[in-house]
mmCIF file of C-alpha atoms and ligand atoms in Angstrom:
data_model
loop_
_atom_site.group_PDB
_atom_site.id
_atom_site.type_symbol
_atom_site.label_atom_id
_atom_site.label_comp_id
_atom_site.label_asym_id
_atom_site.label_seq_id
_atom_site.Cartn_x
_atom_site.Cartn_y
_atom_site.Cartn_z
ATOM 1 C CA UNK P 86 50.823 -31.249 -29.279
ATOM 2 C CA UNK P 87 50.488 -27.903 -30.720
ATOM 3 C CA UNK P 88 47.820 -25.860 -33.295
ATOM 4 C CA UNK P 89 49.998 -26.834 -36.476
ATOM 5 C CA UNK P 90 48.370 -29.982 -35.756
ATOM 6 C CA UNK P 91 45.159 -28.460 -35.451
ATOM 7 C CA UNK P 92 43.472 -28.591 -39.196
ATOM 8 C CA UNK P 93 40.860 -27.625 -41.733
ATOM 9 C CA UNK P 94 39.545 -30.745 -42.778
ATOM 10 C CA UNK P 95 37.371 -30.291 -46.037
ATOM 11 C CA UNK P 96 34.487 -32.929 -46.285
ATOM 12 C CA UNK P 97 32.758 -34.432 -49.048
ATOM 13 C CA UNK P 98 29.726 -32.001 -50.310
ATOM 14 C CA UNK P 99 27.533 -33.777 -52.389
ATOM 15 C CA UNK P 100 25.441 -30.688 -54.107
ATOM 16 C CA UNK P 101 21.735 -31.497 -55.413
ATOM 17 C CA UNK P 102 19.187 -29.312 -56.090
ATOM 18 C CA UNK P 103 17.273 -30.603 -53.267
ATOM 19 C CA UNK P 104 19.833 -29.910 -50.742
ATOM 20 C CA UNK P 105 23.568 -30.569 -50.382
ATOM 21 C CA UNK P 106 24.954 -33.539 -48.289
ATOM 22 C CA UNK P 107 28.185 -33.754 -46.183
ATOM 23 C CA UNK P 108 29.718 -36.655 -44.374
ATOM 24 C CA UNK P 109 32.415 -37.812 -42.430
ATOM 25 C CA UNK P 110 33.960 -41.107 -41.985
ATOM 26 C CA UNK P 111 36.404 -42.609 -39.371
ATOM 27 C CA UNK P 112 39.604 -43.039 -41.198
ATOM 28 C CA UNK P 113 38.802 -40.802 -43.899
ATOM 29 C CA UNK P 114 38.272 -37.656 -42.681
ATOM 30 C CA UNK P 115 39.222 -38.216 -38.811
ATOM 31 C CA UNK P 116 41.659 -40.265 -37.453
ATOM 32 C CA UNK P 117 39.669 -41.298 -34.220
ATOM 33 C CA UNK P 118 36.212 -43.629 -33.938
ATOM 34 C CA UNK P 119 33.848 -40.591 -33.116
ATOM 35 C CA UNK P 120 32.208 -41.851 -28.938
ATOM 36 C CA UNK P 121 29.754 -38.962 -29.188
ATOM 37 C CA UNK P 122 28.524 -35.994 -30.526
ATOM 38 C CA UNK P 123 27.284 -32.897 -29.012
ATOM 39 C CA UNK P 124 26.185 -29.367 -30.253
ATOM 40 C CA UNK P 125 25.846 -26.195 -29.101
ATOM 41 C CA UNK P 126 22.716 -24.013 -30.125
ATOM 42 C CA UNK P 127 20.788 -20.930 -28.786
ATOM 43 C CA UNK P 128 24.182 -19.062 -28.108
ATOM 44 C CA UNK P 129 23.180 -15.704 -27.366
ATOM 45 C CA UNK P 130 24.748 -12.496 -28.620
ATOM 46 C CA UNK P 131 28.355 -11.946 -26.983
ATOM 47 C CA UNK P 132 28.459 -15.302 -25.858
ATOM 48 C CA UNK P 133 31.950 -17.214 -24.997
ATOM 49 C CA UNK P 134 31.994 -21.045 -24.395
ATOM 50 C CA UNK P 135 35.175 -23.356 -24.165
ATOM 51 C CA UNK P 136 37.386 -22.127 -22.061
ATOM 52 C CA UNK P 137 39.031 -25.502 -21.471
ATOM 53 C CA UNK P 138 41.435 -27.572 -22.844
ATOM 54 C CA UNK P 139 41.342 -31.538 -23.024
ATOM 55 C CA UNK P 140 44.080 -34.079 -21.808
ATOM 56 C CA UNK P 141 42.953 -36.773 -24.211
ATOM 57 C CA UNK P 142 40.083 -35.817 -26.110
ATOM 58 C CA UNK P 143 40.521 -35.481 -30.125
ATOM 59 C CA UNK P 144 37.389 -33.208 -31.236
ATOM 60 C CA UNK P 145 36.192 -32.244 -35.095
ATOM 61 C CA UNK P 146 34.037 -29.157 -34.861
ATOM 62 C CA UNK P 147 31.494 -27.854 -37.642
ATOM 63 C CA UNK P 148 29.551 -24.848 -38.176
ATOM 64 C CA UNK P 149 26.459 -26.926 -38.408
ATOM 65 C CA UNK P 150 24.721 -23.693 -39.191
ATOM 66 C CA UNK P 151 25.784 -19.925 -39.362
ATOM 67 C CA UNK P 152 29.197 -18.763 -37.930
ATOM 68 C CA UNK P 153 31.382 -18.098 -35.077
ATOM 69 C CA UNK P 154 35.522 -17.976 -34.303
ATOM 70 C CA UNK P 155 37.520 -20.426 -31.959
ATOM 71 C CA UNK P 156 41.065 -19.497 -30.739
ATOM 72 C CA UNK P 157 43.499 -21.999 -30.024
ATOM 73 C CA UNK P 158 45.855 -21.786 -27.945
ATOM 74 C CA UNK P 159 48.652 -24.307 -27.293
ATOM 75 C CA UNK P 160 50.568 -22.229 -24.732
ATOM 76 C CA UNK P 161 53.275 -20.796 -26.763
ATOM 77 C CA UNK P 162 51.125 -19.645 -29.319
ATOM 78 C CA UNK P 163 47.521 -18.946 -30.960
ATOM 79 C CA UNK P 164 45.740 -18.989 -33.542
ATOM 80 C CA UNK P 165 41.926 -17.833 -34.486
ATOM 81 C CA UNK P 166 40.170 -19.758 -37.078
ATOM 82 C CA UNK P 167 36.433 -18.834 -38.547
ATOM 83 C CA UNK P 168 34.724 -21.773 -39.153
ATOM 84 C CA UNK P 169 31.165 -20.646 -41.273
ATOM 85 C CA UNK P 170 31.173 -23.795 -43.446
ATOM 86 C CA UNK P 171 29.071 -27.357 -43.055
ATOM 87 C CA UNK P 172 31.385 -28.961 -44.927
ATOM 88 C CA UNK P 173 34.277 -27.599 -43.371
ATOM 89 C CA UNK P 174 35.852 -29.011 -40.167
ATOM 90 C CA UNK P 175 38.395 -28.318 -37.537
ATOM 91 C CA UNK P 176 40.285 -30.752 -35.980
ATOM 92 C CA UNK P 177 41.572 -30.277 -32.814
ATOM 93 C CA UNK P 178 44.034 -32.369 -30.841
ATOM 94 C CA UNK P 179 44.595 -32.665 -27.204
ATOM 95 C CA UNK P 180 46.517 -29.937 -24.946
ATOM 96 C CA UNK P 181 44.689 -26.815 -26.641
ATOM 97 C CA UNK P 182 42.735 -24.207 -24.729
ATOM 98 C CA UNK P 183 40.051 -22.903 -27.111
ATOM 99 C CA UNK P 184 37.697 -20.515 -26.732
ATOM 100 C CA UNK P 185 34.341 -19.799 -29.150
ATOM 101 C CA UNK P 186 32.842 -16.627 -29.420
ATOM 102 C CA UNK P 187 31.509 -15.011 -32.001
ATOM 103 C CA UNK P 188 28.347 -16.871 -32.582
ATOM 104 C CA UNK P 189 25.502 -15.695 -35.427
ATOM 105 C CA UNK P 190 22.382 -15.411 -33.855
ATOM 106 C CA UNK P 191 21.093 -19.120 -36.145
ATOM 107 C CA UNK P 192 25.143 -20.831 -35.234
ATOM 108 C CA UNK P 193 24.795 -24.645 -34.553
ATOM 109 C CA UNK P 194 28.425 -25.675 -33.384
ATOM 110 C CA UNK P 195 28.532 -29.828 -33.565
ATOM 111 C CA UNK P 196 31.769 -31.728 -31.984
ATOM 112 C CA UNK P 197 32.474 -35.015 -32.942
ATOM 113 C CA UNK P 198 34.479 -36.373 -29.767
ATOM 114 C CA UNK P 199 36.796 -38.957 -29.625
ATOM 115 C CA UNK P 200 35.734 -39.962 -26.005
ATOM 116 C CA UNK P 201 32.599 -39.560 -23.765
ATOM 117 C CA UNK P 202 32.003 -37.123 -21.440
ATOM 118 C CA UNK P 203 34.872 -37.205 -18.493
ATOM 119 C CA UNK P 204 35.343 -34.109 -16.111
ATOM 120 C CA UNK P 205 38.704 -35.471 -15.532
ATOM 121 C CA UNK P 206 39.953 -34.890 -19.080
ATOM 122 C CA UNK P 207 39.217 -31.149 -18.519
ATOM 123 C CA UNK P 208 41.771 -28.180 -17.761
ATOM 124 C CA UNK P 209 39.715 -25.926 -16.984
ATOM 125 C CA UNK P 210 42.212 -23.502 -15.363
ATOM 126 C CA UNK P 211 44.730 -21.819 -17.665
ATOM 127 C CA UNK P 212 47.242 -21.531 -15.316
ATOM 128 C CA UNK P 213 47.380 -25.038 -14.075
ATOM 129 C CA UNK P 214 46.958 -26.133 -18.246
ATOM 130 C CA UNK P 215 50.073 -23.638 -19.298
ATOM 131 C CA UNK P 216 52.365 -24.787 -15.952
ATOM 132 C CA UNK P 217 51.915 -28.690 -17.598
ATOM 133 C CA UNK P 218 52.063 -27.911 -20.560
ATOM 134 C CA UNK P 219 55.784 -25.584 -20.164
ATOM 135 C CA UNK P 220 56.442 -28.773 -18.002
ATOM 136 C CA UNK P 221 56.317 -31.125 -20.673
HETATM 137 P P1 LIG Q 567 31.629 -27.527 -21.235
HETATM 138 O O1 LIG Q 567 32.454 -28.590 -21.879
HETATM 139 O O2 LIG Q 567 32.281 -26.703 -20.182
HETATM 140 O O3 LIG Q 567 30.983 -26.572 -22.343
HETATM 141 P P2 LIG Q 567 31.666 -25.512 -23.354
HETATM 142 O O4 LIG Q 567 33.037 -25.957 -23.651
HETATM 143 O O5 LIG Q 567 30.792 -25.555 -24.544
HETATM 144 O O6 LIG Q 567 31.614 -24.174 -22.738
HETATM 145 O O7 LIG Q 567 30.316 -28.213 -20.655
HETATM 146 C C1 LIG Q 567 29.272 -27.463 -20.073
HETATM 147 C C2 LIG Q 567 28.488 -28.357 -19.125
HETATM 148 O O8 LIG Q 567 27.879 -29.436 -19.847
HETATM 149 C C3 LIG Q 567 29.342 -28.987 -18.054
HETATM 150 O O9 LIG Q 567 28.600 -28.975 -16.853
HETATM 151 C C4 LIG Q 567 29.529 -30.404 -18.488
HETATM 152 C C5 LIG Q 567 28.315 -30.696 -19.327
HETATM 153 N N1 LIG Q 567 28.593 -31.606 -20.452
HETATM 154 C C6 LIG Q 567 28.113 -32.891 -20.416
HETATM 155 O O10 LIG Q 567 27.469 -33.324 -19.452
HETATM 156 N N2 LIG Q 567 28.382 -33.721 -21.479
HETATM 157 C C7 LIG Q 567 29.090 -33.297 -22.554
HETATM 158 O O11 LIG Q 567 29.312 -34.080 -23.514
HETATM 159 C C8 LIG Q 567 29.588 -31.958 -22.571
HETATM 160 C C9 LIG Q 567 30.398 -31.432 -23.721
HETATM 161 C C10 LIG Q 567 29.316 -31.150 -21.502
#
């Protein structure tokens, strides 16, 4: 796995005058049956979460609300993507370290996750995640 496969994904924006509308759907938008959902909010100034990368895990994450930057790193190289845009999406596949930072003070980040919550699907050391994945 590396960050080319790590996408934009535009969603459906259905605009109204009483407030646009996005959506995403299994099979349409993400390749993977979404097992949860979890958010981020209240990120104060200077902020950095992540800091991990996944063994498994296939994630889409939105900029619910206002803005921040994720850098992805696949351990040969990297890449920094804004994401500032409800109806935009990143997908990212397993065996990337990423990092968020960045936040606005209002940022919502939302992850659709492909699996639930499992400790042992976690690099969380970037030595031991860049010795497997040089391994491989
Ligand atoms: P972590 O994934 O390290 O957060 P981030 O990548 O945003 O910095 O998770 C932070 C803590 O929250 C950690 O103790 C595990 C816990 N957690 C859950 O219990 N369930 C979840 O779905 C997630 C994402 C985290």
């Amino acid at each position: 796995m590396n960050i080319q496969n790590c996408k934009l994904v535009e969603l459906p924006k259905i605009t109204d005058p009483r407030g646009n509308l996005s959506f995403i759907e299994t099979g349409s938008h993400i390749n993977f049956d979404i097992k949860r959902v979890y958010y981020l909010f209240d990120v104060p100034e200077g902020s950095v979460r992540g800091g991990h990368a996944h063994k498994q895990l296939q994630q889409l994450i939105i900029a619910i609300s206002g803005s921040f930057d994720i850098t992805l790193d696949d351990g040969f190289s990297k890449k920094r993507v804004t994401l500032n845009n409800p109806s935009q999406g990143l997908y990212v596949c397993p065996m990337i370290w990423r990092e968020i930072d960045s936040f606005s003070s209002d940022a919502i980040c939302i992850v659709m996750a492909s699996l639930k919550y499992d400790e042992e699907d976690y690099y969380r050391d970037y030595d031991t995640f860049i010795s497997h994945v040089k391994k491989d």
